[in-house]
Amino acid sequence: MENTSEYVIEMLHITKEFPGIKANDDITLQLKKGEIHALLGENGAGKSTLMSVLFGLYQPEKGVIKKDGVEVKINNPNDATALHIGMVHQHFKLIDVFTVLDNIILGAEDTKMGFLARKAARAKLEELSEKYGLAVDLDAKIEDITVGMQQRTEILKMLYRDNEILIFDEPTAVLTPQEISELMQIMKNLAKEGKSILFISHKLNEIMEVSNRVTILRKGRYVGTVDTASTNKQELSNMMVGRPVQLEVVKDVAKPTDVVLSIENMCVASHLHKKDAVHDVSMKVRRGEIVCIAGIDGNGQTEFIHGLTGLDKITSGKVELCGEDITHASVSKKGKNMSHIPEDRHKHGLILDFTLEDNMVLQRFREPQFARAGFIKFPEVRKYAQKLIDQYDVRSGQGPVTVARSMSGGNQQKAIIARELDREKDLVVAVQPTRGLDVGAIEYIHSQLIAQRDAGKAVLLVSLELDEVLSLSDRILVMYEGEIVGELDPKKTNAQELGLYMSGAKRNQEEGSNE
Amino acid sequence: MKEILSRWYAKDSVKKILSSLISILIGLCVGALLVLITGIFKSTISGKGIWEGIRIVFLGILSTGRDANGALSWGLNASNLGNMLFRATPLIMTGLSVGVAYKTGLFNIGAPGQYLMGTMTSLAIALSIPSEVVPAWLIWIIAVLGAALAGALWGAIPGIVKAFFNINEVIACIMTNWIAANVVTWFFDGSGFCNVQEYGKTGYIYPTRYNNVATVKLGLDKLFAGSQVNGGIIFAILIAIGMYILINKTTLGYQLKACGSNRNAAKYAGIKDRRNIILSMAISGALAGVGAALYWLSGNTEFVWSTYQALPAVGFNGIPVALLALNNPIGVIFTGIFMAMLNIVGQQLTNLTAYNEYISDVIIAIIVYMAAFSLVIRVWLEGKSKKKAIAEESKEVTKKEEE
């Protein structure tokens, strides 16, 4: 069939209703052949619903889908596959104990007399990975390879099935900065070879870098489609949030005073190998400054924070907080002067099956304010939770009695931030506080952390995002393989230099190497 | 009216109860089906016999036997109802034992062992302290407390092993069960508690009435004439209510639930997860131990001490009791009584029809199966209202936005 239309996929006036809510309200999305089309919107804007409609998981009430100008009906994912639509989900659909090759051919196996024809598949995959620059080891097991490589496996899976329309659902959320730039290159290669890409994201940098056009959704409604070349980040974020957003972090010069946290030669053993996960780390954090620990994921930041907060044992060294030696203190003792916004909000930050109000007093339920004679004063807990909800604008279906699991990621994080900041401790430890959040929420969290600093608190931030590191911190410590390899002034450095330190290519001069 | 119904249906607790009732109903229906099939294939059972069997399956507890014409008669049967409550007492306790542990994320399959340790301790205390010296009521209290302590210690062992060595509590519980079975046999084997006074009673321990120790009747024996019922059922219900309060209203309950739902988050919040795991298992063990005490201290129950080859079913039946109640202590009261009722129904089948009590075992088995399934039923029931909840959240957000 001759392709008469300019567009490979058109979703015209799609309306999808759930009881009481229009998740998609008259949304139009047109994807040109060979373009990278970004779909931008806050959490809950309707991006996923729209993609689920395209993938056949939902049936829209109104609207039509056209492929190459011809109206099609997509009733289930099999129909979508038949139309050569493929999707890389945010959470990969791979079997850990299978090899890359087996994962790719799973569900589309060619057989010869009932036996798998792996040889032909291998040849095809080698050709594909050569063509698009997708380096993977076909014989490695999924559990042994990096997240980036797992993602390339998912991409190869789509290519192996000859998909023409590739959907990437927030593909960078799980990647390191290096892997992100690799992915961007891969996406460009794919587009160059004529594949059409739908790229769901709320990260403006990536959208600006890689996409040709952007469609913006807000609260289920279509806001507009713009050419990336003729727009900028500020305009995009304003369209997405619906109000002017402060993209740049605005803050005064830090006025650090006395030392709150002092760490000397701290070591933490690794659970994975015999070497220390954290080796000989020393630092001081003072009131009125934001100190950021930068580094590529997995360089000991998690273990360092676990050691500091008491979730893990410190093997040697000394930690002093507010003049008290807390090296081997329990979590609750350490928490006396420290609040901790944890890296993993589902694993540590919240008890997902508890209500919001129960989560709000996770550390404080024994305090006289909330308990008498071993009984929890539930009216007090309710009142307190409601106060935090109002003050920090935590949005949820049923207020204090909402089960945490049912809340959106952004609001879960807000709830944690509300809880931790309201404890008013001298040291605020924030680990990747903006991970997976949209611009509006990020803006909010950044302003909260700066407010803490200006209120005379010491803030220790761990972040993987270079932008965040450079814009938010007053002092940067770079962690590489469990050691602090450099201290940088964010005003005098840039992403390139930071990247060199983070990848271990550069160390502080005192360590021996020089520029 | 529809409004009220739908609001009522939207309640979480209503859905929970509904899902349990559905599994019970399915269990009973399968039981009835079994009665029907056996009846058809057995020439000795007539159509009338089948119909009688089915009615007993559903309403056995209200059967009063047969009237002068040989037809089944119905009505309140005080002795059956009383015996039902008497048998429900230990079931409620073991159900609580399993349920409380489950709230802390632990599967206490060790209730039979804890029950046996409670049995041993309560009987030993009740029979060895002479009631001429110490008042019988005091002996009773000491025996119950002793049983609680023994059960707690026995429950704490898998807890400790789990907390410090991260060994799965199920494995540790199964091992402690059999150790308990052998310890109890060995203990009574060499003891002077074996009943030698009554002819033909070899292998039995003296009932505690020999030492004048018996659970107070609290007037229940008059209410349910001709049954074994005593005040134990009241104690069990009070303990269940106490457990409900402990789990839902206290800081200890909050900690236990926190550890059960998310051990990492509990640790993050400075809650001592190890302590709580051990504590939870100890409380569970104590509950099972008290269950044993309430049963064996009734005064007229006779314990067969050679238990090394079999674990007490009442311990294991705590699992379906808890499951069916979705681990809610208040629910356990009702599911415990229900399980005891099935037991009585089995007896009625044996006594009044050509069927035997094993059908009630099948019904229990099906209900256990369905109880595990009740989660699925609940998800199904919730599925309908879940989309509504999502919609409400977005509405709320939009409303706030507009403000």
Coordinates of C-alpha atoms in Angstrom, one line a residue, chain A residues 30-478:
Chain A
Q30 CA 0.2 13.1 14.9
L31 CA 3.5 11.3 14.4
K32 CA 5.5 11.9 11.3
K33 CA 7.6 9.2 9.7
G34 CA 11.2 9.3 10.9
E35 CA 10.7 11.9 13.6
I36 CA 11.2 11.9 17.3
H37 CA 8.1 13.1 18.8
A38 CA 8.1 13.9 22.5
L39 CA 5.0 13.7 24.7
L40 CA 5.4 16.0 27.6
G41 CA 3.2 16.4 30.7
E42 CA 3.2 16.3 34.4
N43 CA 2.5 13.1 36.4
G44 CA -1.1 12.3 35.8
A45 CA -1.5 14.4 32.7
G46 CA -2.8 11.5 30.7
K47 CA 0.4 10.5 28.8
S48 CA 0.2 6.9 29.9
T49 CA -3.5 6.6 29.2
L50 CA -2.9 7.9 25.7
M51 CA -0.1 5.4 25.0
S52 CA -2.3 2.6 26.5
V53 CA -5.0 3.6 24.0
L54 CA -2.4 3.4 21.2
F55 CA -1.1 0.1 22.5
G56 CA -4.7 -1.4 22.6
L57 CA -4.9 -1.6 26.4
Y58 CA -7.8 0.8 26.6
Q59 CA -10.6 1.5 24.1
P60 CA -11.3 5.2 23.7
E61 CA -14.9 6.5 23.9
K62 CA -14.3 8.9 21.1
G63 CA -11.7 9.5 18.5
V64 CA -10.0 7.5 15.8
I65 CA -6.5 6.1 15.3
K66 CA -5.0 6.1 11.8
K67 CA -2.0 4.3 10.5
D68 CA -0.6 5.6 7.3
G69 CA -3.8 7.6 6.8
V70 CA -6.0 4.5 7.1
E71 CA -8.3 4.2 10.1
V72 CA -7.4 1.2 12.3
K73 CA -8.9 -0.5 15.3
I74 CA -6.5 -1.5 18.0
N75 CA -8.4 -3.8 20.4
N76 CA -5.4 -5.4 22.2
P77 CA -1.6 -5.3 22.2
N78 CA -1.5 -8.0 19.6
D79 CA -3.2 -5.7 17.1
A80 CA -0.6 -3.0 18.0
T81 CA 2.2 -5.5 17.3
A82 CA 0.6 -6.4 14.0
L83 CA 0.7 -2.7 13.1
H84 CA 4.4 -2.7 14.0
I85 CA 4.0 -0.6 17.1
G86 CA 6.4 -1.5 19.9
M87 CA 7.0 -0.1 23.3
V88 CA 9.8 0.0 25.8
H89 CA 8.2 0.2 29.2
Q90 CA 9.6 2.1 32.1
H91 CA 10.0 -1.1 34.0
F92 CA 11.5 -3.6 31.6
K93 CA 9.7 -6.8 30.8
L94 CA 12.7 -9.1 30.8
I95 CA 13.3 -12.5 32.3
D96 CA 16.3 -12.2 34.6
V97 CA 17.7 -15.7 34.2
F98 CA 17.4 -15.8 30.4
T99 CA 20.1 -14.6 28.1
V100 CA 19.7 -11.4 26.1
L101 CA 19.2 -13.5 22.9
D102 CA 16.5 -15.6 24.5
N103 CA 14.7 -12.6 25.9
I104 CA 14.6 -11.0 22.5
I105 CA 13.3 -13.9 20.6
L106 CA 10.8 -14.9 23.4
G107 CA 7.3 -14.7 21.9
A108 CA 8.6 -14.4 18.3
E109 CA 10.7 -17.6 18.1
D110 CA 11.6 -19.0 14.7
T111 CA 11.8 -22.8 14.9
K112 CA 13.2 -25.5 12.7
M113 CA 11.5 -28.9 13.2
G114 CA 10.4 -27.7 16.7
F115 CA 13.8 -26.6 17.7
L116 CA 14.7 -22.9 18.2
A117 CA 16.6 -21.4 15.3
R118 CA 18.9 -19.3 17.4
K119 CA 21.5 -19.0 14.7
A120 CA 19.3 -17.1 12.3
A121 CA 18.1 -14.9 15.1
R122 CA 21.7 -14.2 16.2
A123 CA 22.7 -13.2 12.7
K124 CA 19.8 -10.8 12.5
L125 CA 20.4 -9.3 15.9
E126 CA 24.1 -8.8 15.2
E127 CA 23.2 -6.9 12.1
L128 CA 20.7 -4.8 13.9
S129 CA 23.0 -3.9 16.8
E130 CA 25.7 -3.0 14.3
K131 CA 23.4 -0.8 12.3
Y132 CA 22.0 1.2 15.2
G133 CA 25.0 1.1 17.5
L134 CA 23.3 -1.0 20.2
A135 CA 26.1 -2.8 21.9
V136 CA 24.9 -5.8 23.9
D137 CA 26.3 -9.1 24.7
L138 CA 23.7 -11.5 23.3
D139 CA 24.9 -14.4 25.6
A140 CA 24.9 -12.5 28.9
K141 CA 22.1 -13.1 31.3
I142 CA 19.9 -10.2 32.1
E143 CA 20.6 -10.3 35.8
D144 CA 24.3 -9.7 35.0
I145 CA 24.1 -6.7 32.8
T146 CA 23.6 -3.0 33.5
V147 CA 20.3 -1.2 33.3
G148 CA 21.5 0.6 30.2
M149 CA 22.2 -2.7 28.5
Q150 CA 18.8 -4.1 29.6
Q151 CA 17.2 -1.1 27.9
R152 CA 19.2 -1.7 24.7
T153 CA 17.9 -5.3 24.9
E154 CA 14.3 -4.0 25.0
I155 CA 15.1 -1.7 22.0
L156 CA 16.5 -4.7 20.1
K157 CA 13.4 -6.6 20.9
M158 CA 11.3 -4.0 19.1
L159 CA 13.7 -3.9 16.2
Y160 CA 13.8 -7.7 15.9
R161 CA 10.0 -7.6 15.5
D162 CA 10.4 -5.1 12.7
N163 CA 8.5 -2.4 14.6
E164 CA 8.3 0.9 12.8
I165 CA 6.7 2.9 15.6
L166 CA 8.7 2.9 18.8
I167 CA 7.3 4.1 22.1
F168 CA 9.7 5.0 24.9
D169 CA 8.0 5.4 28.2
E170 CA 10.2 7.6 30.4
P171 CA 13.3 5.8 29.3
T172 CA 15.8 7.9 31.1
A173 CA 14.4 7.6 34.6
V174 CA 16.6 4.7 35.4
L175 CA 19.8 5.6 33.5
T176 CA 23.0 7.3 34.5
P177 CA 24.0 10.6 32.7
Q178 CA 26.4 8.6 30.5
E179 CA 23.8 6.1 29.6
I180 CA 21.3 8.8 28.9
S181 CA 23.6 10.4 26.3
E182 CA 24.1 7.0 24.7
L183 CA 20.4 6.5 24.5
M184 CA 19.9 9.9 22.9
Q185 CA 22.4 8.9 20.2
I186 CA 20.6 5.6 19.7
M187 CA 17.3 7.3 19.3
K188 CA 18.8 9.7 16.7
N189 CA 20.2 6.8 14.8
L190 CA 16.8 5.0 14.8
A191 CA 15.1 8.1 13.5
K192 CA 17.7 8.5 10.8
E193 CA 17.0 5.0 9.6
G194 CA 13.3 5.8 9.3
K195 CA 11.8 4.7 12.5
S196 CA 9.3 6.9 14.1
I197 CA 9.7 7.5 17.8
L198 CA 7.2 8.5 20.5
F199 CA 9.2 9.7 23.5
I200 CA 7.3 10.1 26.8
S201 CA 9.2 12.3 29.2
H202 CA 9.0 15.2 31.6
K203 CA 12.7 16.0 31.4
L204 CA 13.0 19.2 29.4
N205 CA 16.7 18.9 28.7
E206 CA 16.3 15.5 26.9
I207 CA 13.3 16.7 25.0
M208 CA 15.2 19.7 23.8
E209 CA 18.2 17.7 22.8
V210 CA 16.6 14.8 21.0
S211 CA 13.1 15.5 19.8
N212 CA 11.8 17.2 16.6
R213 CA 8.4 18.1 17.8
V214 CA 6.7 18.1 21.2
T215 CA 3.1 17.5 22.1
I216 CA 2.1 18.9 25.5
L217 CA -0.7 17.5 27.7
R218 CA -2.0 19.0 30.9
K219 CA -4.6 17.3 33.1
G220 CA -5.9 15.2 30.3
R221 CA -6.2 18.0 27.8
Y222 CA -4.3 18.8 24.7
V223 CA -2.3 22.0 25.1
G224 CA -0.4 22.1 21.8
T225 CA 2.2 20.7 19.6
V226 CA 5.3 22.8 18.9
D227 CA 8.5 22.4 16.9
T228 CA 11.4 21.9 19.2
A229 CA 13.6 24.1 17.2
S230 CA 11.3 27.1 17.7
T231 CA 10.7 26.8 21.4
N232 CA 12.7 26.7 24.6
K233 CA 12.6 25.0 28.0
Q234 CA 10.8 27.9 29.7
E235 CA 8.0 27.9 27.2
L236 CA 7.6 24.2 27.4
S237 CA 7.5 24.0 31.1
N238 CA 5.0 26.9 31.3
M239 CA 2.8 25.0 28.8
M240 CA 3.1 21.8 30.8
V241 CA 2.4 23.2 34.2
G242 CA 0.0 26.0 33.1
R243 CA 1.8 28.7 34.9
P244 CA 5.3 30.3 34.7
V245 CA 7.8 28.0 36.3
Q246 CA 11.1 28.9 37.9
L247 CA 13.5 26.7 36.1
E248 CA 16.7 28.2 37.4
V249 CA 17.3 27.8 41.1
V250 CA 17.3 31.2 42.7
K251 CA 19.2 31.5 45.9
D252 CA 21.4 33.9 47.8
V253 CA 25.0 33.3 48.5
A254 CA 25.4 30.8 51.3
K255 CA 26.5 32.1 54.7
P256 CA 27.8 29.0 56.4
T257 CA 28.3 29.2 60.1
D258 CA 29.3 26.5 62.6
V259 CA 29.9 22.9 61.8
V260 CA 26.9 20.5 62.3
L261 CA 28.1 17.3 60.8
S262 CA 31.7 16.2 60.9
I263 CA 32.8 12.9 59.4
E264 CA 36.3 11.6 59.8
N265 CA 37.8 8.7 57.8
M266 CA 34.5 6.8 57.6
C267 CA 34.5 3.4 56.1
V268 CA 31.5 1.2 55.3
A269 CA 31.8 -2.5 54.3
S270 CA 30.3 -3.5 51.0
H271 CA 27.6 -6.2 50.8
L272 CA 28.7 -7.1 47.3
H273 CA 32.5 -7.4 47.4
K274 CA 35.3 -7.6 50.0
K275 CA 36.4 -4.0 49.4
D276 CA 34.9 -1.1 51.3
A277 CA 31.9 0.4 49.7
V278 CA 32.8 3.7 51.4
H279 CA 36.5 4.2 52.0
D280 CA 38.1 6.9 54.2
V281 CA 35.5 9.6 53.7
S282 CA 35.9 12.8 55.6
M283 CA 33.8 15.9 55.4
K284 CA 32.2 18.7 57.3
V285 CA 28.8 20.2 56.7
R286 CA 28.0 23.6 58.3
R287 CA 24.8 25.4 59.1
G288 CA 23.5 27.5 56.2
E289 CA 25.0 25.5 53.3
I290 CA 24.0 22.8 50.9
V291 CA 26.7 20.3 50.4
C292 CA 26.1 18.0 47.5
I293 CA 27.6 14.6 47.0
A294 CA 27.8 14.0 43.3
G295 CA 28.7 10.8 41.5
I296 CA 27.5 8.1 39.2
D297 CA 25.1 5.8 40.7
G298 CA 26.7 2.9 42.6
N299 CA 29.8 4.6 43.7
G300 CA 29.1 4.2 47.4
Q301 CA 26.6 7.0 47.9
T302 CA 23.9 4.7 49.1
E303 CA 26.2 2.9 51.5
F304 CA 27.6 6.2 52.8
I305 CA 24.1 7.5 53.6
H306 CA 23.1 4.2 55.1
G307 CA 26.2 4.4 57.3
L308 CA 25.5 8.0 58.2
T309 CA 21.8 7.4 59.1
G310 CA 22.4 4.1 60.9
L311 CA 20.8 1.7 58.4
D312 CA 24.2 0.1 58.0
K313 CA 27.2 -0.3 60.3
I314 CA 30.2 2.0 60.0
T315 CA 33.3 -0.2 60.1
S316 CA 35.7 2.5 61.1
G317 CA 36.0 6.3 61.4
K318 CA 34.1 8.8 63.5
V319 CA 30.9 10.7 62.9
E320 CA 29.9 13.7 65.0
L321 CA 26.6 15.4 64.8
C322 CA 26.0 18.6 66.8
G323 CA 29.0 17.8 68.9
E324 CA 27.8 14.3 69.8
D325 CA 29.6 11.2 68.7
I326 CA 27.0 9.2 66.8
T327 CA 29.3 6.8 65.0
H328 CA 27.7 3.7 66.3
A329 CA 24.4 5.1 67.5
S330 CA 21.0 3.5 66.6
V331 CA 18.8 4.9 63.9
S332 CA 16.5 6.6 66.3
K333 CA 19.4 8.2 68.3
K334 CA 21.0 9.5 65.0
G335 CA 17.6 10.8 64.1
K336 CA 17.5 13.1 67.1
N337 CA 19.3 15.8 65.1
M338 CA 18.9 14.5 61.6
S339 CA 16.1 14.1 59.2
H340 CA 16.5 11.9 56.2
I341 CA 14.7 12.0 52.9
P342 CA 15.6 8.5 51.6
E343 CA 16.7 7.5 48.2
D344 CA 14.0 4.9 47.7
R345 CA 10.7 6.3 48.8
H346 CA 8.9 2.9 48.4
K347 CA 11.5 0.8 50.2
H348 CA 12.4 3.2 53.1
G349 CA 10.4 6.3 52.9
L350 CA 6.9 5.1 53.2
I351 CA 4.9 2.2 54.4
L352 CA 2.7 1.9 51.3
D353 CA -0.1 0.0 53.0
F354 CA -0.4 2.5 55.8
T355 CA -2.5 5.6 55.5
L356 CA -1.0 9.0 54.8
E357 CA -1.5 10.1 58.4
D358 CA 0.1 7.0 59.8
N359 CA 3.1 7.6 57.5
M360 CA 3.4 11.2 58.7
V361 CA 4.3 10.1 62.2
L362 CA 6.6 7.2 61.3
Q363 CA 9.4 8.4 63.6
R364 CA 7.3 10.4 65.9
F365 CA 4.4 8.1 67.0
R366 CA 6.0 7.7 70.4
E367 CA 6.3 11.4 71.2
P368 CA 4.0 12.7 73.9
Q369 CA 2.3 14.8 71.3
F370 CA 1.0 11.7 69.6
A371 CA 0.9 9.0 72.3
R372 CA -0.2 8.7 75.9
A373 CA 0.5 5.6 78.0
G374 CA 1.3 3.5 74.9
F375 CA -1.9 4.5 73.1
I376 CA -1.7 6.5 70.0
K377 CA -3.7 9.7 70.1
F378 CA -5.4 9.4 66.7
P379 CA -7.2 12.7 66.7
E380 CA -3.8 14.4 67.2
V381 CA -2.2 12.4 64.4
R382 CA -5.1 13.3 62.1
K383 CA -4.8 17.0 63.0
Y384 CA -1.0 17.0 62.5
A385 CA -1.3 15.1 59.2
Q386 CA -3.9 17.6 58.0
K387 CA -1.6 20.4 58.9
L388 CA 1.3 19.0 56.9
I389 CA -1.0 18.2 54.0
D390 CA -2.2 21.8 53.9
Q391 CA 1.2 23.3 54.5
Y392 CA 3.1 21.3 51.9
D393 CA 0.2 20.9 49.5
V394 CA 0.2 17.1 49.5
R395 CA -2.6 16.0 47.2
S396 CA -4.4 12.8 47.7
G397 CA -7.8 11.3 47.1
Q398 CA -9.1 11.1 50.7
G399 CA -6.7 13.4 52.6
P400 CA -5.1 11.9 55.8
V401 CA -6.8 8.5 55.4
T402 CA -5.6 7.9 51.8
V403 CA -3.5 4.7 51.6
A404 CA 0.0 5.8 50.6
R405 CA 0.2 3.3 47.8
S406 CA -2.6 4.9 45.9
M407 CA -0.9 8.3 45.7
S408 CA 1.1 9.6 42.8
G409 CA 4.9 9.4 43.1
G410 CA 5.2 13.2 43.3
N411 CA 2.8 13.4 46.2
Q412 CA 4.4 10.5 48.0
Q413 CA 7.7 12.4 47.8
K414 CA 6.0 15.6 49.0
A415 CA 4.6 13.7 51.9
I416 CA 8.1 12.4 52.9
I417 CA 9.5 15.9 52.5
A418 CA 6.8 17.4 54.6
R419 CA 7.4 14.8 57.3
E420 CA 11.1 15.2 57.3
L421 CA 11.3 18.9 57.1
D422 CA 8.7 19.4 59.8
R423 CA 10.8 17.5 62.2
E424 CA 13.1 20.5 62.2
K425 CA 16.4 18.8 62.6
D426 CA 19.7 20.6 62.4
L427 CA 20.9 18.3 59.5
V428 CA 18.7 17.5 56.5
V429 CA 20.0 14.5 54.5
A430 CA 18.2 14.5 51.1
V431 CA 19.0 11.6 48.8
Q432 CA 17.9 12.1 45.2
P433 CA 14.9 14.1 46.4
T434 CA 13.6 14.9 42.9
R435 CA 14.1 11.5 41.3
G436 CA 11.3 10.8 38.8
L437 CA 9.4 14.0 39.5
D438 CA 8.1 16.6 37.1
V439 CA 9.3 20.2 36.9
G440 CA 6.6 21.6 39.1
A441 CA 7.5 19.2 41.9
I442 CA 11.2 19.7 41.4
E443 CA 10.9 23.5 41.6
Y444 CA 9.0 23.0 44.9
I445 CA 11.4 20.7 46.5
H446 CA 14.4 22.8 45.5
S447 CA 12.8 25.9 47.0
Q448 CA 12.1 23.9 50.2
L449 CA 15.7 22.8 50.5
I450 CA 17.0 26.3 50.0
A451 CA 14.5 27.5 52.6
Q452 CA 16.0 25.0 55.1
R453 CA 19.4 26.2 54.3
D454 CA 18.4 29.8 54.8
A455 CA 16.8 28.9 58.1
G456 CA 20.2 27.9 59.3
K457 CA 20.0 24.1 58.7
A458 CA 22.8 22.1 57.3
V459 CA 21.8 20.3 54.1
L460 CA 23.5 17.2 52.8
L461 CA 22.3 16.4 49.3
V462 CA 23.0 13.3 47.2
S463 CA 22.2 13.7 43.6
L464 CA 22.9 12.0 40.3
E465 CA 21.6 14.8 38.2
L466 CA 24.4 17.1 37.1
D467 CA 22.0 20.0 36.7
E468 CA 20.7 19.7 40.2
V469 CA 24.2 19.3 41.6
L470 CA 25.4 22.4 39.8
S471 CA 22.4 24.6 40.5
L472 CA 21.4 23.7 44.0
S473 CA 24.6 23.1 45.9
D474 CA 27.0 25.5 47.6
R475 CA 29.8 23.0 47.7
I476 CA 30.2 19.8 45.7
L477 CA 32.0 16.7 46.8
V478 CA 32.5 14.1 44.1

